[in-house]
Amino acid sequence: WFLDNLETAARPPQYEYARLNVDDTITSKRKLLHLVQESLVQGWDDPRMPTLAGLRRRGVPPQAIRRFCDLVGVAKAANRVDIGMLEFTIRDELNTRAPRVLCVLRPLEVVITNYPQGQVEELEAPYWPHDVPKEGSRALPFSGRLYIERDDFMEDPPRKFFRLAPGREVRLRYGYVIRCDEVVKDESGEAIQLRCSYDPDTRGGSTPDGRKIKGTIHWVSAEHAVPVKVRLYDRLFTVPEPGSDGDLTQDLNPESLVTLERCLAEPVLSAAEPGSHFQFERQGYFFVDPVDSTPGFPVFNRTVTLRDSWAKIAASEDTTKRTSPAPGAADRPSQQDGSRRRKKRSPVEVRRELRAAAPELAARFGRYQDELGLAIEDADVLTGDLELARFFEAAIEAGADPTRAAKWVVNEVLRLSRTGGLAALAFGGEQLGDLVARVDRGQLSARAGRQVLAIMAAEGGDPGEIIKQQGLIKSADRGAVGAILDALVAEHADKFEALRGGRDGLLGFFVGQVMRQTKGTADPQLVQELLRERIR
């Protein structure tokens, strides 16, 4: 109006630019105020909040925010930016400034039975192991009693699990190669201690005999570890556009903050100053909280994970890449005249919509997590289809452990049913449950169980009968296993003499040879017991 009523021919142009919309978060002050007033967050400086105070307390460097804005650019058309772009700039910035240290978030005790009692070594550990020009290292104490991450051990590991398991070897970061010989459990059956042996010739992780060690895990010395408190922050919302259905609170991520009170860190972290950045190796980037940390007891806020853990839940490989227009792109004419391009929905989004339309599936989604103890990823997959949910429940009714049955359904059954669906399978949930229960009871190994499952998928049949026909029952016959072992000792006499001379790493060689000849049916603990008898 003002320009229209001026008595001049000059009419300066007016430009309007789009606001910055970031997926999985909100920037509306009104909505942020609602979160604070309803105590859904812990204030304006809550590290989950997209405020400057919140980002600062989470440990986000200002340089990362500026680079994020440079990457996003300025556009006229409405658009949304993947928050993964911000996380990328944070990782890229902290990668050059955060020293690497060791911290165990969920400790599991490890006792090295053949390590000299009372001995303590100091291992040289660099702060930047992959960046040669960087300087600085620290002495890392190593003793016969350690703590490792609970997730780095599985009693019956799946394929491609390269960490610690009974009879398997793993490399300790900067330390030695150890092998798990015995698992100590509590009354509930949960592992509370691992009794392992170490190879003294593998200091620094090398293997003089050339054997391949695929897994490397982090650890801390039990006698020297310091207790720390760790807060694992994640995205505040579970959907790209929070509140799009009118209810913002329904989209909150219940796992956006997980507080771990009893974490154990290497000694150097006891003197960590507030405002310092660190990378916990294999865990993520962390920031010493400037508010709640006290001298000698730092509190660490996770700034960002090492990789995008959200991708597993969001199935990002099935979604179209969401990027903002390049600077100036909005000035060019669009074939759609400014309309937004339709995005391909991810499988997670499809399953979420199915649950929203089917209360029966939604109820199962909550019950599978709360009552059966399933991980959110497994519960999500199993409740995306009513037929699949019923298949899973039939396996449980047949005696299978819910968490174990869920893994078999998600990892094995869905793979077998890709072409014709569940209806085309020659077996049902009852047969799968019987098979999983047999594996859990130790009647046959997980590897043999997958062989039985493949036969069931091709020909059908009862798992028990297939096991008998194929001769896959786990062998506990001392005589039969001993005969195989004696033949191997005679064939590899040089390796056996080296084992008797103290090369404990060769124990795994003989166990592996027996397992190979028995097609995985021999009991590994029995093999180790018989081998030790022969060493004496």
XYZ file of C-alpha atoms in Angstrom:
536
model
C 0.000 0.000 0.000
C 2.771 2.401 0.915
C 4.558 1.894 -2.413
C 1.302 2.124 -4.365
C 0.583 5.548 -2.891
C 3.997 7.099 -3.436
C 4.219 9.627 -6.270
C 7.315 8.026 -7.779
C 8.073 5.483 -10.435
C 10.639 3.727 -8.230
C 9.406 0.444 -6.884
C 12.072 -1.608 -5.092
C 11.536 -5.418 -5.259
C 10.632 -7.391 -2.143
C 12.099 -10.854 -1.507
C 10.799 -13.420 1.006
C 12.773 -16.477 2.031
C 11.621 -19.779 3.512
C 12.156 -20.628 7.166
C 14.567 -23.392 8.165
C 12.555 -26.565 8.863
C 14.616 -29.427 10.276
C 13.262 -32.973 10.423
C 12.733 -34.665 13.814
C 12.774 -31.344 15.674
C 10.842 -28.105 16.077
C 11.923 -24.466 15.989
C 8.620 -22.857 16.962
C 9.075 -20.850 20.170
C 5.427 -21.452 21.038
C 5.841 -25.228 20.842
C 9.164 -25.144 22.649
C 7.545 -23.119 25.436
C 4.866 -25.806 25.727
C 7.549 -28.454 26.261
C 9.158 -26.396 29.020
C 5.912 -25.458 30.790
C 4.630 -29.053 30.748
C 7.994 -30.287 32.127
C 8.438 -32.546 29.106
C 12.044 -31.336 29.030
C 14.306 -30.016 31.779
C 14.303 -26.390 30.766
C 15.446 -24.179 27.919
C 19.009 -25.478 28.261
C 18.000 -29.143 28.106
C 20.548 -30.705 25.703
C 17.676 -32.132 23.638
C 16.301 -28.656 22.921
C 17.207 -26.930 19.621
C 17.980 -23.716 21.490
C 21.440 -22.173 21.594
C 21.582 -22.876 25.332
C 20.586 -26.494 24.767
C 23.038 -27.037 21.919
C 25.812 -25.424 23.958
C 25.173 -27.690 26.968
C 25.083 -30.738 24.703
C 28.535 -29.803 23.461
C 27.713 -28.785 19.896
C 30.562 -26.591 18.603
C 29.475 -23.237 17.112
C 31.630 -23.971 14.062
C 29.419 -26.994 13.316
C 26.266 -24.871 13.403
C 27.777 -22.291 11.055
C 28.876 -24.981 8.617
C 25.405 -26.548 8.770
C 23.872 -23.204 7.801
C 26.350 -22.878 4.935
C 25.382 -26.324 3.635
C 21.665 -25.614 3.888
C 21.915 -22.268 2.127
C 19.069 -19.803 1.584
C 15.987 -20.721 -0.470
C 12.603 -19.266 -1.281
C 10.671 -22.510 -1.638
C 9.441 -24.310 1.474
C 11.667 -27.250 2.280
C 12.766 -29.562 5.078
C 16.328 -30.456 5.972
C 17.402 -33.826 7.370
C 18.797 -33.389 10.876
C 21.434 -35.928 9.876
C 23.139 -33.071 8.046
C 23.615 -31.209 11.329
C 24.883 -34.387 13.003
C 27.363 -34.832 10.153
C 28.831 -31.363 10.657
C 29.101 -31.984 14.417
C 30.993 -35.254 13.899
C 33.234 -33.659 11.303
C 34.127 -30.813 13.648
C 34.668 -32.926 16.765
C 36.700 -35.499 14.865
C 39.675 -33.133 14.856
C 39.340 -31.746 18.372
C 38.082 -34.613 20.616
C 40.776 -36.983 21.992
C 39.963 -40.697 21.982
C 39.513 -42.408 25.360
C 37.967 -45.620 26.724
C 34.746 -45.788 28.727
C 32.521 -48.811 29.430
C 28.866 -47.804 29.669
C 27.325 -51.144 30.736
C 30.117 -53.095 32.469
C 30.616 -56.868 32.407
C 33.472 -58.291 34.498
C 36.285 -60.239 32.852
C 38.844 -62.226 34.844
C 41.998 -63.292 32.974
C 42.843 -66.566 34.669
C 46.385 -66.980 33.324
C 47.513 -63.389 33.938
C 50.089 -63.051 36.755
C 48.274 -62.205 39.968
C 48.887 -58.658 41.166
C 50.728 -57.608 38.011
C 49.838 -54.279 36.395
C 51.149 -53.124 33.010
C 51.028 -49.704 31.430
C 50.077 -49.665 27.775
C 50.870 -46.698 25.546
C 47.609 -45.388 24.083
C 47.539 -42.367 21.711
C 44.740 -39.810 21.927
C 44.522 -39.639 18.129
C 45.400 -43.162 16.886
C 44.471 -42.482 13.255
C 45.977 -39.004 12.917
C 49.755 -39.222 12.914
C 50.486 -35.466 13.050
C 48.474 -35.210 16.282
C 50.547 -35.589 19.413
C 49.720 -36.842 22.860
C 49.186 -40.192 24.548
C 48.565 -41.606 27.987
C 49.526 -44.704 29.972
C 46.633 -47.147 30.096
C 46.775 -49.553 33.095
C 46.152 -53.231 32.325
C 45.538 -55.902 34.955
C 44.087 -59.375 35.306
C 40.608 -58.099 36.100
C 38.822 -55.939 33.527
C 35.428 -54.650 32.517
C 34.126 -54.819 28.951
C 30.887 -53.642 27.368
C 28.025 -56.061 28.064
C 26.915 -55.789 24.440
C 30.331 -57.067 23.333
C 29.539 -60.570 24.611
C 26.961 -63.068 23.400
C 26.706 -66.646 24.613
C 25.175 -67.853 21.348
C 26.213 -65.261 18.764
C 24.674 -64.955 15.310
C 26.672 -64.952 12.121
C 28.967 -61.954 11.630
C 29.179 -61.287 15.383
C 32.923 -60.743 15.693
C 33.108 -59.894 19.372
C 33.473 -62.123 22.447
C 31.699 -65.479 22.792
C 32.500 -68.820 24.457
C 35.537 -70.339 22.773
C 36.158 -67.251 20.650
C 39.020 -64.787 20.646
C 38.861 -61.015 20.520
C 41.434 -58.246 20.568
C 41.473 -55.769 23.464
C 42.105 -52.239 22.232
C 45.843 -51.429 22.706
C 46.155 -54.658 24.735
C 46.178 -58.404 24.213
C 44.120 -61.069 22.498
C 41.869 -62.902 24.959
C 39.664 -65.978 24.645
C 36.485 -66.647 26.626
C 36.792 -70.006 28.420
C 33.959 -69.915 30.951
C 30.787 -67.939 31.644
C 29.651 -67.360 35.239
C 25.931 -66.680 35.609
C 23.619 -65.550 38.392
C 20.426 -67.284 39.519
C 18.428 -65.740 36.672
C 20.845 -67.090 34.068
C 22.430 -63.742 33.215
C 26.176 -63.614 32.654
C 27.896 -61.739 35.492
C 31.514 -62.720 34.857
C 33.628 -64.058 32.016
C 36.689 -66.155 32.783
C 39.153 -65.709 29.958
C 42.756 -66.448 29.073
C 45.168 -64.154 27.256
C 47.979 -64.691 24.781
C 51.078 -62.896 26.168
C 52.628 -62.779 22.680
C 49.897 -60.474 21.358
C 50.607 -57.250 23.212
C 49.420 -54.353 21.092
C 46.972 -56.634 19.275
C 49.473 -58.318 16.947
C 49.388 -62.074 16.308
C 52.865 -63.501 15.627
C 51.435 -66.789 14.346
C 49.369 -64.957 11.730
C 45.929 -65.998 12.964
C 43.160 -63.559 12.155
C 41.313 -61.782 14.973
C 38.312 -60.006 13.476
C 36.952 -58.214 16.549
C 38.430 -55.422 18.675
C 36.632 -54.212 21.812
C 37.264 -51.528 24.417
C 37.804 -52.163 28.129
C 38.991 -50.654 31.422
C 41.046 -52.096 34.261
C 38.785 -52.871 37.221
C 41.289 -51.703 39.823
C 41.970 -48.396 38.090
C 38.622 -47.480 36.509
C 36.840 -44.352 37.735
C 33.039 -44.146 38.081
C 31.312 -41.596 35.856
C 27.746 -40.691 35.025
C 26.751 -40.684 31.369
C 23.645 -39.244 29.711
C 22.800 -40.693 26.314
C 20.860 -38.034 24.410
C 18.998 -38.885 21.229
C 16.519 -37.075 18.997
C 13.608 -35.568 20.897
C 10.958 -36.779 18.444
C 10.325 -39.993 16.557
C 8.795 -38.513 13.389
C 10.179 -36.057 10.811
C 7.344 -33.537 11.327
C 6.451 -33.487 15.050
C 2.915 -32.396 15.845
C 1.685 -32.740 12.263
C -1.332 -34.666 13.584
C -2.093 -31.968 16.149
C -0.618 -33.688 19.228
C 3.036 -32.871 19.783
C 3.421 -35.036 22.897
C 2.492 -38.236 21.043
C 5.574 -37.829 18.866
C 8.064 -37.496 21.727
C 10.834 -40.072 21.764
C 10.718 -41.955 25.108
C 14.385 -42.913 24.618
C 15.586 -39.358 24.001
C 17.403 -39.437 27.365
C 18.903 -42.545 28.957
C 20.930 -41.934 32.118
C 23.600 -44.454 33.091
C 24.781 -44.033 36.666
C 27.449 -46.737 36.909
C 29.751 -46.312 33.954
C 33.479 -46.971 34.279
C 36.147 -44.923 32.517
C 39.908 -44.992 32.260
C 41.717 -43.000 34.995
C 42.550 -39.970 32.848
C 38.853 -38.997 32.740
C 38.674 -38.392 36.493
C 40.384 -35.040 35.857
C 38.212 -34.096 32.865
C 37.328 -30.422 33.056
C 33.783 -29.107 32.427
C 33.382 -28.053 28.828
C 35.845 -30.630 27.468
C 35.112 -32.839 24.469
C 36.051 -36.527 24.208
C 35.373 -39.378 21.877
C 34.539 -42.571 23.750
C 35.923 -45.142 21.340
C 33.142 -47.145 19.651
C 30.505 -45.107 21.534
C 30.322 -41.516 20.337
C 31.338 -37.949 21.121
C 30.770 -36.736 24.690
C 30.898 -33.406 26.487
C 31.643 -32.798 30.175
C 28.488 -31.146 31.542
C 29.403 -27.684 32.891
C 26.441 -27.635 35.323
C 26.290 -31.010 37.067
C 29.938 -32.106 36.974
C 31.890 -31.983 40.241
C 35.668 -32.309 40.836
C 36.626 -35.959 40.478
C 33.195 -37.046 39.247
C 32.422 -35.708 35.775
C 29.040 -36.055 34.098
C 29.198 -36.700 30.366
C 26.519 -35.665 27.873
C 26.506 -37.502 24.570
C 26.746 -34.915 21.812
C 26.312 -37.283 18.873
C 26.865 -40.938 18.076
C 29.762 -42.075 15.929
C 27.339 -43.120 13.240
C 23.655 -42.542 12.611
C 22.032 -45.140 14.895
C 18.649 -43.768 13.907
C 19.168 -45.140 10.402
C 18.542 -48.687 11.597
C 15.132 -47.801 12.983
C 14.177 -45.410 10.228
C 15.431 -47.771 7.486
C 17.113 -44.856 5.830
C 18.303 -46.971 2.943
C 14.688 -47.178 1.756
C 13.967 -43.482 1.989
C 14.789 -40.859 -0.602
C 17.641 -38.605 0.335
C 16.261 -35.402 1.790
C 18.386 -32.392 0.996
C 17.732 -28.690 0.854
C 17.928 -26.723 -2.387
C 21.321 -25.291 -3.168
C 21.744 -21.548 -2.705
C 19.993 -19.803 -5.581
C 18.135 -22.939 -6.716
C 14.815 -21.394 -5.673
C 15.415 -18.496 -8.041
C 15.199 -20.854 -11.010
C 11.778 -21.735 -12.406
C 10.297 -25.016 -11.211
C 8.333 -27.426 -13.355
C 5.965 -27.980 -10.448
C 5.562 -24.273 -9.806
C 6.831 -24.511 -6.224
C 4.943 -27.638 -5.237
C 6.865 -30.088 -3.056
C 8.038 -33.354 -4.535
C 6.344 -36.333 -2.985
C 8.682 -38.366 -0.780
C 8.915 -42.117 -0.752
C 7.764 -43.538 2.557
C 10.135 -45.718 4.519
C 9.066 -49.165 5.803
C 9.004 -47.762 9.332
C 6.567 -45.043 8.285
C 4.371 -47.604 6.530
C 4.262 -49.843 9.602
C 3.528 -46.851 11.820
C 0.554 -45.944 9.656
C -0.693 -49.539 9.724
C -0.567 -49.567 13.525
C -2.405 -46.250 13.661
C -5.208 -47.769 11.602
C -5.227 -51.101 13.461
C -5.543 -50.860 17.275
C -4.826 -54.598 17.510
C -1.350 -54.095 16.027
C -0.734 -50.968 18.119
C -1.549 -52.905 21.310
C 0.861 -55.653 20.314
C 3.605 -53.082 19.640
C 3.431 -51.861 23.245
C 2.971 -55.312 24.772
C 5.909 -56.818 22.904
C 8.200 -54.208 24.453
C 6.687 -53.896 27.939
C 5.760 -57.517 28.665
C 7.995 -59.553 26.375
C 11.055 -57.300 26.573
C 11.642 -57.001 22.822
C 13.835 -54.301 21.341
C 11.905 -51.500 19.655
C 13.316 -52.486 16.232
C 12.029 -56.067 16.547
C 8.657 -54.989 17.956
C 8.280 -52.552 15.057
C 8.906 -55.209 12.402
C 6.713 -57.851 14.044
C 3.724 -55.514 14.341
C 3.773 -54.285 10.770
C 1.650 -57.249 9.703
C -0.990 -59.193 11.660
C -0.054 -62.509 10.029
C 3.591 -62.056 11.027
C 2.595 -61.150 14.599
C 0.490 -64.311 14.888
C 3.352 -66.397 13.454
C 5.664 -64.964 16.144
C 3.148 -65.618 18.929
C 2.683 -69.212 17.772
C 6.450 -69.685 18.157
C 6.260 -68.391 21.746
C 3.360 -70.710 22.579
C 5.488 -73.609 21.346
C 8.029 -72.862 24.076
C 10.484 -70.428 22.487
C 11.908 -67.502 24.437
C 10.247 -64.294 23.119
C 13.444 -62.344 22.479
C 15.108 -65.319 20.811
C 12.039 -66.126 18.736
C 11.832 -62.488 17.621
C 15.427 -62.584 16.335
C 14.785 -65.781 14.402
C 11.607 -64.398 12.845
C 13.136 -61.046 11.913
C 16.513 -62.340 10.718
C 15.709 -65.774 9.287
C 12.004 -66.270 8.614
C 11.496 -62.962 6.799
C 14.483 -63.752 4.573
C 12.979 -67.120 3.641
C 9.547 -65.624 2.970
C 10.615 -62.791 0.652
C 9.298 -64.407 -2.519
C 5.996 -66.015 -1.556
C 5.289 -64.625 1.898
C 4.601 -66.584 5.084
C 1.829 -68.562 3.416
C 4.352 -70.119 1.021
C 6.542 -71.493 3.832
C 6.370 -75.223 4.472
C 6.389 -74.677 8.248
C 4.532 -72.563 10.762
C 5.217 -70.660 13.955
C 4.818 -73.805 16.080
C 7.644 -75.590 14.253
C 9.883 -72.527 14.485
C 9.214 -72.262 18.233
C 10.119 -75.932 18.699
C 13.376 -75.405 16.811
C 14.343 -72.243 18.711
C 13.599 -73.939 22.048
C 15.869 -76.841 21.101
C 18.692 -74.427 20.268
C 18.210 -72.587 23.570
C 18.287 -75.868 25.507
C 21.640 -76.672 23.916
C 20.373 -79.665 21.966
C 21.956 -78.272 18.820
C 24.028 -75.240 17.877
C 22.631 -72.109 16.272
C 24.469 -72.996 13.077
C 22.853 -76.413 13.010
C 19.525 -74.783 13.810
C 19.761 -72.680 10.669
C 20.473 -75.833 8.654
C 17.311 -77.413 10.054
C 15.351 -74.249 9.257
C 16.526 -74.343 5.642
C 15.319 -77.945 5.331
C 12.010 -77.029 6.944
C 11.577 -74.181 4.456
C 12.262 -76.456 1.481
C 10.563 -79.682 2.552
C 8.636 -79.038 5.751
C 8.695 -81.591 8.540
C 9.138 -81.807 12.291
C 12.343 -80.199 13.647
C 13.050 -83.145 15.944
C 12.865 -85.659 13.115
C 15.060 -83.526 10.839
C 17.672 -83.211 13.591
C 17.809 -86.983 13.998
C 17.931 -87.648 10.247
C 20.749 -85.174 9.693
C 22.702 -86.239 12.760
C 22.822 -82.682 14.065
C 22.254 -83.380 17.765
C 25.008 -81.637 19.706
C 27.518 -84.293 20.595
C 28.272 -84.732 24.293
C 29.840 -88.188 23.853
C 33.254 -87.927 25.492
C 34.536 -90.983 23.676
C 33.517 -89.837 20.198
C 34.797 -86.295 20.693
C 37.982 -87.591 22.319
C 38.723 -89.848 19.350
C 38.399 -86.920 16.938
C 40.619 -84.810 19.168
C 43.307 -87.529 19.399
C 43.430 -87.761 15.611
C 43.856 -83.988 15.351
C 46.623 -83.973 17.972
C 48.482 -86.633 16.003
C 48.011 -84.747 12.745
C 49.132 -81.395 14.198
C 51.738 -82.582 16.691
C 53.831 -79.420 16.317
C 50.910 -77.165 17.192
C 49.963 -79.388 20.127
C 53.514 -79.205 21.540
C 53.417 -75.416 21.155
C 50.132 -75.399 23.041
C 51.639 -77.455 25.840
C 54.538 -75.018 25.907
C 52.264 -72.073 26.717
C 50.851 -70.944 23.352
C 47.291 -70.797 24.714
C 46.068 -69.147 21.530
C 46.277 -72.540 19.783
C 43.487 -73.836 22.000
C 41.038 -72.099 19.680
C 42.625 -73.826 16.679
C 41.912 -77.317 17.997
C 38.411 -76.397 19.161
C 37.665 -74.987 15.707
C 38.970 -78.126 13.982
C 36.742 -80.365 16.106
C 33.710 -78.155 15.470
C 34.431 -78.277 11.746
C 34.690 -82.079 11.635
C 31.491 -82.515 13.661
C 29.634 -79.913 11.559
C 29.222 -77.702 14.607
C 27.497 -80.376 16.705
C 30.215 -80.923 19.296
C 29.949 -79.193 22.655
C 32.768 -76.551 22.671
C 33.103 -76.691 26.464
C 33.548 -80.470 26.325
C 36.202 -80.076 23.615
C 38.132 -77.586 25.752
C 37.872 -79.834 28.794
C 39.214 -82.868 26.913
C 41.986 -80.803 25.347
C 43.152 -79.532 28.754
C 43.214 -83.103 30.031
C 45.583 -84.023 27.220
C 47.782 -80.996 27.849
C 48.366 -82.128 31.414
